[in-house]
Coordinates of C-alpha atoms in Angstrom, one line a residue:
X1 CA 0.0 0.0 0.0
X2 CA 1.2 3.6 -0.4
X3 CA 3.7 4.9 1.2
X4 CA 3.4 8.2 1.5
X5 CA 0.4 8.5 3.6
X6 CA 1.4 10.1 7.2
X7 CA -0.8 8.3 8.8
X8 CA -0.2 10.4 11.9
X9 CA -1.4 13.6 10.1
X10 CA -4.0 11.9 9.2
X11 CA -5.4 11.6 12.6
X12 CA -3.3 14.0 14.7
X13 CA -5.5 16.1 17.4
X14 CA -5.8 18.2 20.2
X15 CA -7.0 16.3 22.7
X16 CA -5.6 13.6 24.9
X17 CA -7.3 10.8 23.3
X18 CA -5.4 11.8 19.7
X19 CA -2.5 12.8 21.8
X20 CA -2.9 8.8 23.2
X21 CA -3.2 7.3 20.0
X22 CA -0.8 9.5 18.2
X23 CA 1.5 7.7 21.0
X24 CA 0.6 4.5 19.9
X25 CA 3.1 1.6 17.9
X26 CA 3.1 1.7 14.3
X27 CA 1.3 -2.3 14.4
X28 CA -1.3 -1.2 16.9
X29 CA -2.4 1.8 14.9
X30 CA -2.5 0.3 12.2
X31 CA -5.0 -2.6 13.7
X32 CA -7.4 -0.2 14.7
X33 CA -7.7 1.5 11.0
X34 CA -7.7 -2.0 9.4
X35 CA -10.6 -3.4 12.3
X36 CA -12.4 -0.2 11.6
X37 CA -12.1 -1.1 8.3
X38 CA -13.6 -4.6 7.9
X39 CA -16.0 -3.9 10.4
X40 CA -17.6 -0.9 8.8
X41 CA -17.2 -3.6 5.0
X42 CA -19.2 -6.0 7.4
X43 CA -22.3 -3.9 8.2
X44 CA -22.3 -2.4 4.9
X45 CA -25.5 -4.8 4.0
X46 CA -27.5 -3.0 6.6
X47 CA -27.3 0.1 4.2
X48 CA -27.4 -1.8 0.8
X49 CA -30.4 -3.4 2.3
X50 CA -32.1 0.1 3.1
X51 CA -31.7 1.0 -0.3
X52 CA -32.8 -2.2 -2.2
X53 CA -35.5 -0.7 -3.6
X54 CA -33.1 1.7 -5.8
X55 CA -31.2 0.0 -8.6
X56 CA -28.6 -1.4 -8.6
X57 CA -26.8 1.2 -11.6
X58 CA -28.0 3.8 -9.9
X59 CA -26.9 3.4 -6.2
X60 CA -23.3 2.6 -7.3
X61 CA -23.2 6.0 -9.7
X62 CA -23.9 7.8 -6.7
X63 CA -21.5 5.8 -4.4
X64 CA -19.0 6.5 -7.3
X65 CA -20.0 10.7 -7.3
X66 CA -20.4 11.4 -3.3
X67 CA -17.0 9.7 -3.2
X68 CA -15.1 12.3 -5.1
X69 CA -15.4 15.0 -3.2
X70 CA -14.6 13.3 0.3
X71 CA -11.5 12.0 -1.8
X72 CA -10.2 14.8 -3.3
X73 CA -10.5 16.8 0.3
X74 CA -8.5 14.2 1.8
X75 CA -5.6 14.1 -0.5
X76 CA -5.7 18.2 -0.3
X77 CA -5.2 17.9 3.4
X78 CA -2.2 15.4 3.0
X79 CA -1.0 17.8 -0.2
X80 CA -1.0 14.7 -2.3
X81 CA -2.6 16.4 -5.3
X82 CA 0.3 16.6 -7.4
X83 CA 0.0 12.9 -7.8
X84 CA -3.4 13.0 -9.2
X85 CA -1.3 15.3 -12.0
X86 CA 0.8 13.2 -13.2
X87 CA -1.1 10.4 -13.2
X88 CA -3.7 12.6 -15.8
X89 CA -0.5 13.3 -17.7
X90 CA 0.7 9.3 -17.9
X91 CA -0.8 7.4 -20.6
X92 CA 0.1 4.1 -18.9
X93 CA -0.7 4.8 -15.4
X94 CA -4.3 6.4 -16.4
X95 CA -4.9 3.1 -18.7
X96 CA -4.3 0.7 -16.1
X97 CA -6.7 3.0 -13.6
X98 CA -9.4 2.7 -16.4
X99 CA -8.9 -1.0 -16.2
X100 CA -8.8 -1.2 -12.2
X101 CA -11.7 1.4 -12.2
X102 CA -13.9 -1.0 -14.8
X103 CA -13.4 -4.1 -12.4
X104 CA -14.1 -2.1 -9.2
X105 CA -17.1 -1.1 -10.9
X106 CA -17.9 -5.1 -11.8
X107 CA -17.4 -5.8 -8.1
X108 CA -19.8 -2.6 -6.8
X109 CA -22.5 -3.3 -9.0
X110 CA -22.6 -6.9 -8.0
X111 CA -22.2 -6.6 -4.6
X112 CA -25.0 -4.2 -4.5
X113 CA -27.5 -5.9 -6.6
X114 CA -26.8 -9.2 -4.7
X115 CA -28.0 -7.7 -1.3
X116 CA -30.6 -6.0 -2.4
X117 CA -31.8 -9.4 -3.9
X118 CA -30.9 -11.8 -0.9
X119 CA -28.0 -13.1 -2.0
X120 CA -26.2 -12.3 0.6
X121 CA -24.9 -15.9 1.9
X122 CA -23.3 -15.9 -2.0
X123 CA -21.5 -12.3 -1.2
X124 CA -19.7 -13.4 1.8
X125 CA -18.6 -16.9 0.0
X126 CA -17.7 -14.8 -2.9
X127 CA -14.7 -13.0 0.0
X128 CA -14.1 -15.9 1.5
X129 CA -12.6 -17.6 -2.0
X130 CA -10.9 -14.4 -3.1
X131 CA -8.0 -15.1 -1.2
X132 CA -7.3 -18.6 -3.1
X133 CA -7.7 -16.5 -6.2
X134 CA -5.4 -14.4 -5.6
X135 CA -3.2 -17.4 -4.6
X136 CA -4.4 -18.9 -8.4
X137 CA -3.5 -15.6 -9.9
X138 CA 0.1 -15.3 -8.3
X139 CA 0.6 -18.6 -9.8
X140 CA -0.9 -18.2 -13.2
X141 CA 0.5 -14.7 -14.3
X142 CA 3.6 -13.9 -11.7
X143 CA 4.8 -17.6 -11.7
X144 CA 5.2 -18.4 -8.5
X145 CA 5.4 -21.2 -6.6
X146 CA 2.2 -22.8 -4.8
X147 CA 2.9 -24.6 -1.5
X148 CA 1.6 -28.0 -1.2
X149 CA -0.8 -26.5 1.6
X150 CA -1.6 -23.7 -1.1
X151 CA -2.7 -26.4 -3.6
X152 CA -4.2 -28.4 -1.3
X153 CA -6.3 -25.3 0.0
X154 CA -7.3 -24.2 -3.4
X155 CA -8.5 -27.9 -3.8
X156 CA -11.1 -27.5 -1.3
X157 CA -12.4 -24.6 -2.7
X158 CA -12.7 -25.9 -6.0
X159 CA -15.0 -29.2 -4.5
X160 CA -17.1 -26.0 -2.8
X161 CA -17.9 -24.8 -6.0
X162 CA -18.8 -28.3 -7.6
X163 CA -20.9 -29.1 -5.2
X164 CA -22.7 -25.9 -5.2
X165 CA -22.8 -26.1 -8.9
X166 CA -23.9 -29.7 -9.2
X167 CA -27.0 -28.8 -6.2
X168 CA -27.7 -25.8 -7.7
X169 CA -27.8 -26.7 -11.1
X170 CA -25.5 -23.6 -12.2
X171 CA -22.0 -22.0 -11.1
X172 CA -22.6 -19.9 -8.2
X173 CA -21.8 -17.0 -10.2
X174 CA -22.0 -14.2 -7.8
X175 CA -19.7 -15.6 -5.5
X176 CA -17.3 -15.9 -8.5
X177 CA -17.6 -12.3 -9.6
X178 CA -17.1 -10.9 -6.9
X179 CA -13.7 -13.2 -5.8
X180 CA -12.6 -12.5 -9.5
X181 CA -13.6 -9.6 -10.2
X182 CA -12.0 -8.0 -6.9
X183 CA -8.5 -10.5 -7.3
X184 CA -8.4 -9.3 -10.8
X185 CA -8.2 -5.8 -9.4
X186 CA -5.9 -6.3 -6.7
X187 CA -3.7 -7.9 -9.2
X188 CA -4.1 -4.9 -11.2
X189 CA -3.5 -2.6 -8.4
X190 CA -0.3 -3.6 -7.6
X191 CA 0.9 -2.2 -11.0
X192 CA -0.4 1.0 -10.5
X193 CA 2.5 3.2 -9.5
X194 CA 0.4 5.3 -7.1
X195 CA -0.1 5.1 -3.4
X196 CA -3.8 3.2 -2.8
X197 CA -5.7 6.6 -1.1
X198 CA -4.6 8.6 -4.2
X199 CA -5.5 5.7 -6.9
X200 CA -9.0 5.0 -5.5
X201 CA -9.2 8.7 -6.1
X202 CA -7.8 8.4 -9.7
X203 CA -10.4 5.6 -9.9
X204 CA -14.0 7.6 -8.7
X205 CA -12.5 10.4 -10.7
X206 CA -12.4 8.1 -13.7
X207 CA -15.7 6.8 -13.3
X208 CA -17.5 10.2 -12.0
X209 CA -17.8 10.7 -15.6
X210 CA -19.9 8.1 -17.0
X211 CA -21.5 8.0 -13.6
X212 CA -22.9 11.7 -13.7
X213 CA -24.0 10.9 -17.5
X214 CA -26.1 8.2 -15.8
X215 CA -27.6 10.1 -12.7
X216 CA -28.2 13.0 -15.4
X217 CA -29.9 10.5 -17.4
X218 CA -32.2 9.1 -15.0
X219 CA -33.3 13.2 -14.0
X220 CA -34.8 13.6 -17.3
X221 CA -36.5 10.5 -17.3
X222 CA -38.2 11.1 -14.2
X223 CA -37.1 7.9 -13.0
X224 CA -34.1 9.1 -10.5
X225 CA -34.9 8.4 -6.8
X226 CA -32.2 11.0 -5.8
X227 CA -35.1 13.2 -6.8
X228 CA -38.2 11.9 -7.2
X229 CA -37.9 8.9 -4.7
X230 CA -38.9 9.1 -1.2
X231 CA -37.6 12.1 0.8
X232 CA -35.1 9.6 2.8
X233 CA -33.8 8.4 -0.5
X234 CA -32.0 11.2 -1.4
X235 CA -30.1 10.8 2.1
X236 CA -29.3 7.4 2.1
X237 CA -27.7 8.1 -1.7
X238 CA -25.7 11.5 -0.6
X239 CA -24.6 8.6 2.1
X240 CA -23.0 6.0 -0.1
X241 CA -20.3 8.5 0.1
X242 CA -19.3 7.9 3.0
X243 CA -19.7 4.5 3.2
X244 CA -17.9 3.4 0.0
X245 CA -14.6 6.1 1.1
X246 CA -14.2 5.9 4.9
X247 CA -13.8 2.1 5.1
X248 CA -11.4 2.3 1.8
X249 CA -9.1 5.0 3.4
X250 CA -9.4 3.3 7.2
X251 CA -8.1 0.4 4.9
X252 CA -5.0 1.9 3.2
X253 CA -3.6 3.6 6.7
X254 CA -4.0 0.1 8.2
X255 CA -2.3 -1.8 5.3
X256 CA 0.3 0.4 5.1
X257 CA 1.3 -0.2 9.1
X258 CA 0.3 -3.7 9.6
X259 CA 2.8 -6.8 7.9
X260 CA 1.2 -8.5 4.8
X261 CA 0.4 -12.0 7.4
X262 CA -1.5 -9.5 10.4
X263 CA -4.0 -7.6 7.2
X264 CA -4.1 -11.7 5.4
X265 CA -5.8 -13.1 8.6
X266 CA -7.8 -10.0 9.0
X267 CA -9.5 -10.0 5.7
X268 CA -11.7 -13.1 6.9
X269 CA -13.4 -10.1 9.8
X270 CA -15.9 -8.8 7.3
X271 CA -17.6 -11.7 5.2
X272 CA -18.0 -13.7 8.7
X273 CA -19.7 -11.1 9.9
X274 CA -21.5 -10.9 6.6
X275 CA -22.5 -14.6 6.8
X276 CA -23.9 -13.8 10.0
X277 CA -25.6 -11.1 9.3
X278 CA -27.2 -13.1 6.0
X279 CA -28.4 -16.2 8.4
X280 CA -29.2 -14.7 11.7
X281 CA -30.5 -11.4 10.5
X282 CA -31.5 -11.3 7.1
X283 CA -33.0 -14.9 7.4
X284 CA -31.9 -15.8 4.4
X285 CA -32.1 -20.0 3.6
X286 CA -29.0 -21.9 4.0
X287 CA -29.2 -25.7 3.2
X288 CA -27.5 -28.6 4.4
X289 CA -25.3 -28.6 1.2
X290 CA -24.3 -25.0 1.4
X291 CA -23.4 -25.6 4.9
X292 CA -21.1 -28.8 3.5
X293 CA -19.5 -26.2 0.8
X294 CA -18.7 -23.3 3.3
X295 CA -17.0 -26.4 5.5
X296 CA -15.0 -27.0 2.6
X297 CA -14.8 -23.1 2.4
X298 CA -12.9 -22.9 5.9
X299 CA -11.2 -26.1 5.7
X300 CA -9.5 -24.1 2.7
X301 CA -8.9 -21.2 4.3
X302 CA -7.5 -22.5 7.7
X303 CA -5.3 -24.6 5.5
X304 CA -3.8 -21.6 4.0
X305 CA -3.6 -19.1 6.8
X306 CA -1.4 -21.8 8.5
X307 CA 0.5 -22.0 5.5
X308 CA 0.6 -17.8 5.3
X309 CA 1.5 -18.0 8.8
X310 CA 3.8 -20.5 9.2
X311 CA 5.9 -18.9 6.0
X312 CA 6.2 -15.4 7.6
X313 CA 7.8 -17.0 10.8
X314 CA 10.1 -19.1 9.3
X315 CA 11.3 -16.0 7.6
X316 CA 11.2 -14.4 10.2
X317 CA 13.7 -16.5 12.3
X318 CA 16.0 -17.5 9.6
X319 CA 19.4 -15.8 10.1
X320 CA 20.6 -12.9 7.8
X321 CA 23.0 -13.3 5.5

């Protein structure tokens, strides 16, 4: 993750409580921004859900829009501006944020459309896979080498989705697009020579444009709910905002503190508390089979956090040379 954010600045205050936190390590800092983080991407269904009624297209153009501005203030108060500049000015750099912009987009749009249409046991298997695809990707397009545990991890996950498939009678293709679609960005990410605050700003930037087109669009037909919906809609859609930035930026001053291992066995905080949300809340129907499959799920998973795990310490002890 970037590192020029100061993530000191970014939450210096006046009080003794910032003074307290500002006196904080480095690694603890850094878990509370992450754990803010995937707890605010775990409760993020409670909102979706209040604006189900909305489509899909429309509630991510305005997440995309209301996201801009509490962006671009951000990167104004860290005086990181400049980088926007040149990445306008790079052909390269502004192609790849087209490309990481379009799957981001992918991921929003089915994410969204999946609550708001009770899928949301599929969503949180959808991030639980994503991190074996991003093992599959490392090994398809960077070459490199797959543990045994690895292999045996991706495995499991692979019977998961045969068995869902064969129940179901179909892939379970939400759960797919959104582990592909968001491994495919991370893996697109990486190449993006910008720190990850000031390329998700690059990215809402990017897609402000088609997204205002759209919102403009649905005023003329009389069909936006930004104006014409109920007089709470137009809240909760200046409020996808907030929701899609804060937990993003909580994210990247987390990442950048935390080692790789401490934000890998983090990234399982939100879908659990997504799964639960989708069976204990959202009463949403969760048969025997899909209970076997998300077994298989954490078999997988378990399997390769040990793995992660037991790779970082042995680095971590082996003598310098």
């Amino acid at each position: 993750m970037t590192q020029q954010i100061d993530s000191n600045r970014a939450v210096a205050g006046n009080n003794s409580t910032s003074d307290a936190f500002i006196g904080m390590s480095d690694g603890k800092k850094g878990f509370i921004f992450a754990l803010c983080a995937y707890l605010l991407w775990g409760i993020l269904p409670f909102y979706l859900k209040s604006v189900a009624h909305i489509p899909a297209l429309e509630v991510v153009a305005h997440r995309i829009v209301w996201s801009v501005p509490i962006a671009v203030v951000l990167l104004w108060w860290l005086g990181l501006l400049g980088d926007l500049r040149v990445a306008f000015t790079t052909p390269r750099m502004l192609a790849m944020a087209i490309l990481t912009a379009s799957l981001i987009t992918v991921n929003w749009g089915t994410y969204v459309w999946a609550i708001g249409n009770n899928h949301t046991v599929d969503t949180a298997l959808g991030y639980y896979i994503n991190p074996l695809v991003n093992v599959v990707l490392g090994g398809i397009f960077l070459s490199e080498r797959l543990s045994k545990a690895q292999m045996v991890a991706i495995a499991l996950a692979a019977c998961a989705v045969i068995l869902l498939t064969v129940s179901s009678g179909g892939l379970p293709w939400i759960s797919l697009v959104l582990a592909f679609s968001f491994g495919f960005y991370g893996f697109f990410r990486k190449t993006l020579p910008i720190g990850a605050i000031q390329g998700f700003t690059l990215e809402v930037l990017i897609l402000s444009v088609p997204s205002l087109g759209f919102i403009a669009w649905t005023l003329t037909q009389n069909t936006s709910h930004f104006t014409n919906g109920a007089p709470h809609d137009t809240g909760l859609l200046l409020f996808a905002g907030l929701a899609t930035a804060v937990p993003l930026i909580f994210y990247a001053l987390g990442a950048k503190l935390l080692r790789y291992t401490t934000i890998g066995l983090m990234q399982y905080i939100a879908p659990t508390i997504v799964f639960f949300i989708a069976i204990f809340v959202f009463d949403e129907p969760f048969s025997h089979v899909q209970l076997i499959a998300f077994g298989l799920i954490w078999s997988a998973l378990a399997i390769y956090t040990w793995s992660m795990v037991y790779e970082a310490r042995k680095l971590r002890l082996a003598p310098a040379h």
